[in-house]
Coordinates of C-alpha atoms in Angstrom, one line a residue:
S427 CA -66.7 16.5 -92.1
G428 CA -64.6 15.8 -89.0
E429 CA -64.3 12.2 -89.8
S430 CA -61.1 10.4 -90.9
W431 CA -61.0 8.7 -94.3
L432 CA -58.9 5.9 -95.7
V433 CA -59.0 6.4 -99.5
Q434 CA -57.9 3.8 -102.0
F435 CA -57.0 4.9 -105.5
Y436 CA -57.4 2.1 -108.0
H437 CA -57.7 1.0 -111.7
D438 CA -60.4 -1.4 -112.6
W439 CA -58.1 -3.4 -114.8
S440 CA -55.2 -3.5 -112.3
E441 CA -54.3 -7.0 -111.1
P442 CA -52.7 -5.7 -107.9
C443 CA -56.0 -3.9 -107.1
K444 CA -57.9 -7.1 -107.7
D445 CA -55.5 -9.0 -105.4
F446 CA -55.9 -6.3 -102.7
A447 CA -59.7 -6.5 -102.7
P448 CA -60.1 -9.1 -100.0
R449 CA -57.7 -7.2 -97.7
W450 CA -59.7 -4.0 -98.3
E451 CA -62.8 -5.9 -97.2
A452 CA -61.0 -7.0 -94.1
L453 CA -60.1 -3.4 -93.3
A454 CA -63.7 -2.3 -93.9
A455 CA -64.8 -4.8 -91.2
K456 CA -62.3 -3.4 -88.6
L457 CA -61.8 0.3 -89.1
P458 CA -65.3 1.9 -89.0
P459 CA -66.5 3.8 -87.1
M460 CA -63.1 5.2 -86.3
V461 CA -62.2 5.6 -90.0
R462 CA -64.5 5.7 -93.1
L463 CA -63.3 4.0 -96.2
G464 CA -63.7 5.2 -99.8
R465 CA -62.4 4.1 -103.2
V466 CA -61.5 6.4 -106.1
N467 CA -61.4 5.1 -109.7
V468 CA -58.4 6.8 -111.2
D469 CA -59.8 6.6 -114.8
Q470 CA -63.1 8.3 -113.8
N471 CA -61.8 10.9 -111.3
F472 CA -58.9 12.8 -112.8
G473 CA -59.6 15.9 -110.9
L474 CA -59.4 14.1 -107.5
V475 CA -56.2 12.3 -108.6
Q476 CA -54.7 15.7 -109.5
R477 CA -55.7 17.1 -106.0
Y478 CA -53.8 14.2 -104.4
R479 CA -51.0 14.0 -106.9
S480 CA -48.4 14.4 -104.2
F481 CA -49.5 11.1 -102.6
V482 CA -50.4 9.0 -105.7
R483 CA -47.6 8.2 -108.2
C484 CA -48.9 8.6 -111.7
R485 CA -47.7 9.2 -115.2
Q486 CA -49.6 10.9 -118.1
T487 CA -49.9 9.0 -121.3
V488 CA -51.4 10.2 -124.6
L489 CA -54.9 8.8 -123.8
S490 CA -55.0 8.3 -120.0
V491 CA -53.3 8.6 -116.7
E492 CA -51.7 5.5 -115.2
C493 CA -50.9 5.3 -111.5
T494 CA -49.1 2.9 -109.2
V495 CA -52.1 1.3 -107.5
P496 CA -53.5 0.4 -105.2
A497 CA -52.5 3.7 -103.5
L498 CA -53.7 4.4 -100.0
V499 CA -54.1 7.9 -98.5
L500 CA -55.3 8.6 -95.0
V501 CA -57.1 12.0 -94.7
T502 CA -57.6 13.4 -91.2
R503 CA -58.6 16.8 -89.7
G504 CA -56.3 18.6 -87.4
D505 CA -57.1 20.8 -84.4
G506 CA -57.4 23.9 -86.5
E507 CA -59.9 22.1 -88.9
E508 CA -57.2 21.9 -91.6
L509 CA -57.0 18.6 -93.6
H510 CA -53.9 16.4 -93.3
A511 CA -53.2 13.7 -95.8
E512 CA -50.6 10.9 -95.6
S513 CA -49.8 8.2 -98.1
Y514 CA -49.0 4.6 -97.2
R515 CA -45.7 3.1 -98.5
G516 CA -45.5 -0.3 -96.7
S517 CA -46.7 -3.8 -97.2
L518 CA -50.2 -4.2 -98.5
S519 CA -51.2 -6.8 -95.9
A520 CA -54.4 -5.9 -94.0
E521 CA -52.5 -6.1 -90.7
A522 CA -49.8 -3.7 -91.8
V523 CA -52.2 -1.2 -93.1
Y524 CA -54.3 -1.4 -90.0
E525 CA -51.3 -0.8 -87.7
W526 CA -50.3 2.2 -89.8
V527 CA -53.8 3.7 -89.6
K528 CA -53.8 3.1 -85.8
R529 CA -50.5 5.0 -85.4
S530 CA -51.5 7.8 -87.8
L531 CA -54.9 8.8 -86.4
P532 CA -55.2 11.9 -84.3
E533 CA -56.9 9.7 -81.7
S534 CA -53.5 7.9 -81.2
R535 CA -52.5 10.8 -79.0
T536 CA -55.5 10.5 -76.8
R537 CA -54.6 9.3 -73.3
I538 CA -57.0 7.3 -71.2
S539 CA -56.4 7.0 -67.4
K540 CA -55.9 3.5 -66.0
L541 CA -57.3 2.0 -62.8
K542 CA -54.9 -0.6 -61.5
G543 CA -53.3 -2.0 -58.4
P544 CA -54.0 -4.7 -55.9
R545 CA -57.0 -2.8 -54.6
A546 CA -59.0 -2.5 -57.9
A547 CA -62.3 -2.0 -56.1
E548 CA -60.9 0.9 -54.1
A549 CA -59.4 2.5 -57.3
L550 CA -62.8 2.2 -59.0
A551 CA -64.6 3.7 -56.0
S552 CA -62.2 6.7 -56.0
F553 CA -62.8 7.2 -59.7
L554 CA -66.6 7.2 -59.3
Q555 CA -66.5 9.8 -56.5
P556 CA -67.5 13.3 -57.5
A557 CA -64.9 16.0 -56.9
W558 CA -66.9 17.6 -54.1
A559 CA -67.1 14.3 -52.2
K560 CA -63.3 14.4 -51.7
A561 CA -63.4 17.8 -50.0
T562 CA -62.8 18.1 -46.3
A563 CA -65.7 18.1 -43.9
G564 CA -67.6 21.2 -42.7
R565 CA -68.1 24.4 -44.5
R566 CA -65.5 23.6 -47.2
R567 CA -67.3 20.4 -48.1
A568 CA -70.7 22.1 -48.1
A569 CA -69.3 24.8 -50.5
A570 CA -67.7 22.2 -52.8
L571 CA -71.0 20.3 -52.8
E572 CA -72.9 23.5 -53.8
R573 CA -70.5 24.2 -56.6
G574 CA -70.5 20.7 -57.9
R575 CA -74.2 19.9 -57.7
G576 CA -75.6 19.0 -61.1
T577 CA -72.2 19.5 -62.9
E578 CA -70.7 16.0 -62.4
L579 CA -70.4 14.0 -65.6
P580 CA -71.4 10.3 -65.8
R581 CA -68.4 7.9 -65.3
A582 CA -67.5 5.0 -67.6
V583 CA -64.8 2.4 -67.4
I584 CA -63.6 0.3 -70.3
F585 CA -62.8 -3.3 -69.1
S586 CA -60.5 -5.0 -71.6
S587 CA -58.3 -8.1 -71.7
R588 CA -55.5 -6.2 -73.4
P589 CA -53.9 -2.8 -72.6
I590 CA -56.2 -0.1 -73.6
A591 CA -53.4 1.8 -75.5
D592 CA -53.6 -1.0 -78.1
S593 CA -57.3 -0.2 -79.0
I594 CA -58.0 2.5 -81.5
F595 CA -61.7 2.0 -80.8
A596 CA -61.2 2.9 -77.1
R597 CA -59.3 6.0 -78.0
H598 CA -62.0 6.9 -80.5
L599 CA -64.6 6.6 -77.8
A600 CA -62.5 8.8 -75.4
T601 CA -62.1 11.5 -78.1
R602 CA -65.7 11.6 -79.1
L603 CA -67.3 11.3 -75.6
S604 CA -64.9 13.4 -73.6
P605 CA -67.3 16.4 -73.4
L606 CA -70.1 14.0 -72.2
L607 CA -68.5 11.7 -69.6
S608 CA -65.4 10.9 -67.6
L609 CA -63.7 7.8 -69.0
S610 CA -61.1 5.5 -67.5
S611 CA -60.0 1.9 -68.2
M612 CA -59.1 -1.3 -66.4
H613 CA -56.8 -3.9 -67.9
V614 CA -58.1 -7.4 -66.9
D615 CA -54.9 -9.3 -67.6
G616 CA -55.7 -12.9 -68.5
G617 CA -59.4 -12.2 -69.1
L618 CA -62.3 -13.2 -66.9
S619 CA -60.6 -16.1 -65.2
S620 CA -62.6 -17.6 -62.3
S621 CA -59.7 -19.4 -60.8
P622 CA -58.6 -18.7 -57.2
E623 CA -55.5 -17.0 -58.7
A624 CA -57.6 -14.6 -60.7
S625 CA -56.4 -11.0 -60.7
P626 CA -58.1 -8.3 -58.5
E627 CA -59.3 -6.8 -61.7
A628 CA -60.9 -10.1 -62.8
R629 CA -62.6 -10.5 -59.5
L630 CA -63.9 -7.0 -59.6
A631 CA -65.3 -7.5 -63.2
H632 CA -67.1 -10.7 -62.0
S633 CA -68.6 -8.8 -59.1
L634 CA -69.9 -6.2 -61.4
G635 CA -71.6 -8.8 -63.6
L636 CA -69.3 -8.8 -66.5
R637 CA -69.5 -11.9 -68.6
S638 CA -67.3 -11.0 -71.6
L639 CA -64.7 -8.5 -72.6
P640 CA -64.3 -5.8 -73.7
V641 CA -67.1 -4.0 -72.0
V642 CA -67.9 -0.4 -71.1
A643 CA -69.4 -0.1 -67.6
L644 CA -71.4 3.2 -67.3
W645 CA -72.4 4.8 -64.0
T646 CA -74.8 7.7 -64.6
E647 CA -75.0 8.9 -61.0
P648 CA -71.9 10.0 -58.9
E649 CA -71.0 7.9 -55.9
E650 CA -70.4 10.1 -52.9
E651 CA -68.8 7.4 -50.7
G652 CA -68.4 3.7 -50.2
S653 CA -67.8 1.0 -52.8
P654 CA -69.7 0.4 -56.1
L655 CA -70.1 -3.2 -54.8
D656 CA -72.0 -2.1 -51.7
K657 CA -75.6 -3.5 -51.4
G658 CA -78.2 -1.1 -52.5
R659 CA -76.0 0.6 -55.1
S660 CA -77.3 0.7 -58.7
P661 CA -75.4 -1.6 -61.0
P662 CA -73.6 -0.1 -64.0
L663 CA -75.0 -0.2 -67.5
L664 CA -72.9 -2.7 -69.4
L665 CA -72.2 -2.1 -73.1
E666 CA -70.3 -4.8 -75.1
I667 CA -67.9 -3.4 -77.7
S668 CA -65.6 -5.0 -80.3
E669 CA -61.9 -5.6 -79.6
R670 CA -60.3 -3.3 -82.2

């Protein structure tokens, strides 16, 4: 499949594997759906161990194979559909493994545009405009409208209290949904503060009805002109997501 997998090679009798079990459970709570997790019992899957012998350190004894475990291998699929495998050599803390996976995923190269600046509402309004709405008036505008009619994708903005580059879930969304919608992001520094000193992004988030972060705000219809906060405009569909 096109999914990424984090595979743990283990021995049932290995004390380090038993010690790693709670950290594996913590990773299982954080990594899906970006990464699927699987475990391979070395004693029962010699063929698979042989396939990944470049990534799992093992030695053959008279009666069995003994490996340095737990051994973690991240398997991803490249642009040409070929499989890539990479072994982990660092600390076995859940945090260290998570950061390694985040750096190693193909989605780590996905870039998400950012809406920012003192005029957050204007930046959002510009993003929500269809391309034909930005054409000049007269015949050129009419021609752009005719070309663009029915072809505009829905718009979505991820509002988050931390920089979106830190979220593998956001990049996973961007990679998976890029054929279906136009995605951007807005960093609400300090969260949804209601103080007078709240950032323009926080004030905009409140105006749109956001009550928690992170949230994906989805507009299914293009906005030809004006502000998304104007009266009569349909509010966005708000989808709460986890901060990962």
